[in-house]
Amino acid sequence: CIYYHKGKEDTLIHSLSKMSLEKCLDIEGLNYYGKELKACPYYASKISMNEADFVVMPYNLVVNHNLRDNMKLKLFNKIIIFD
């Protein structure tokens, strides 16, 4: 991502993460505000996933152990709905 840089820009990613929790942004919204703030939407979503009450994601991220570990997704005491 062109907007991911270590250092002071991390505050921009955290700002986007906080915004995504307050406004309940989907992927298009994350991309839009990521461009506006010049913050990486991917890393912002990874941060906000830990604080969100409700997360929607492709089933393969939940089922595949390696992908789940990469996303640092913890399933203990979680409700999982497959549709």
Short mmCIF file of C-alpha atoms in Angstrom, two decimals:
data_model
loop_
_atom_site.label_atom_id
_atom_site.label_comp_id
_atom_site.label_asym_id
_atom_site.label_seq_id
_atom_site.Cartn_x
_atom_site.Cartn_y
_atom_site.Cartn_z
CA CYS A 1 0.00 0.00 0.00
CA ILE A 2 1.37 3.41 -0.92
CA TYR A 3 -0.03 4.84 2.32
CA TYR A 4 1.71 2.46 4.71
CA HIS A 5 4.83 3.97 6.23
CA LYS A 6 6.28 3.32 9.65
CA GLY A 7 6.59 6.33 11.89
CA LYS A 8 4.35 9.35 12.23
CA GLU A 9 1.93 8.04 9.58
CA ASP A 10 0.89 5.30 12.04
CA THR A 11 -1.33 7.92 13.68
CA LEU A 12 -3.16 8.29 10.36
CA ILE A 13 -3.80 4.54 10.23
CA HIS A 14 -5.13 4.62 13.81
CA SER A 15 -7.34 7.60 12.90
CA LEU A 16 -8.79 5.64 9.96
CA SER A 17 -9.27 2.60 12.20
CA LYS A 18 -11.18 4.67 14.75
CA MET A 19 -13.27 6.23 11.98
CA SER A 20 -14.16 2.79 10.62
CA LEU A 21 -15.52 1.78 14.03
CA GLU A 22 -17.49 4.99 14.48
CA LYS A 23 -19.01 5.07 10.98
CA CYS A 24 -19.23 1.29 10.31
CA LEU A 25 -17.34 1.54 7.02
CA ASP A 26 -17.33 -1.17 4.39
CA ILE A 27 -14.33 -1.85 2.13
CA GLU A 28 -15.27 0.92 -0.30
CA GLY A 29 -15.62 3.40 2.56
CA LEU A 30 -12.28 2.35 4.00
CA ASN A 31 -10.64 2.86 0.62
CA TYR A 32 -12.29 6.25 0.15
CA TYR A 33 -11.28 7.60 3.57
CA GLY A 34 -7.87 5.92 3.28
CA LYS A 35 -7.16 7.99 0.18
CA GLU A 36 -8.50 11.12 1.86
CA LEU A 37 -6.36 10.63 4.98
CA LYS A 38 -3.44 9.03 3.09
CA ALA A 39 -3.70 6.08 5.48
CA CYS A 40 -3.53 2.37 4.62
CA PRO A 41 -7.06 0.86 4.75
CA TYR A 42 -5.69 -2.70 5.07
CA TYR A 43 -3.76 -2.02 8.27
CA ALA A 44 -6.56 0.18 9.60
CA SER A 45 -9.02 -2.70 9.17
CA LYS A 46 -6.65 -5.13 10.92
CA ILE A 47 -6.47 -2.76 13.89
CA SER A 48 -10.21 -2.11 14.06
CA MET A 49 -11.06 -5.82 13.77
CA ASN A 50 -9.82 -6.34 17.34
CA GLU A 51 -12.23 -3.74 18.73
CA ALA A 52 -15.27 -4.33 16.51
CA ASP A 53 -18.43 -5.96 17.81
CA PHE A 54 -19.33 -7.36 14.40
CA VAL A 55 -16.95 -8.36 11.58
CA VAL A 56 -17.85 -9.56 8.07
CA MET A 57 -15.16 -11.39 6.13
CA PRO A 58 -14.75 -14.12 3.51
CA TYR A 59 -15.25 -17.59 4.99
CA ASN A 60 -11.78 -18.77 3.92
CA LEU A 61 -10.22 -16.33 6.42
CA VAL A 62 -12.14 -18.09 9.19
CA VAL A 63 -11.75 -21.70 8.04
CA ASN A 64 -8.11 -21.69 6.96
CA HIS A 65 -5.84 -21.96 10.01
CA ASN A 66 -2.86 -20.22 8.36
CA LEU A 67 -4.95 -17.28 7.15
CA ARG A 68 -6.61 -17.02 10.56
CA ASP A 69 -3.20 -16.89 12.25
CA ASN A 70 -1.96 -14.29 9.77
CA MET A 71 -4.98 -12.09 10.56
CA LYS A 72 -4.49 -12.78 14.31
CA LEU A 73 -8.13 -13.81 14.40
CA LYS A 74 -9.17 -15.39 17.69
CA LEU A 75 -12.33 -17.52 17.59
CA PHE A 76 -12.65 -18.36 21.28
CA ASN A 77 -16.02 -17.16 22.65
CA LYS A 78 -17.05 -15.83 19.22
CA ILE A 79 -20.24 -16.46 17.30
CA ILE A 80 -19.58 -17.46 13.70
CA ILE A 81 -22.33 -17.36 11.07
CA PHE A 82 -21.78 -18.88 7.62
CA ASP A 83 -24.14 -17.89 4.86
#
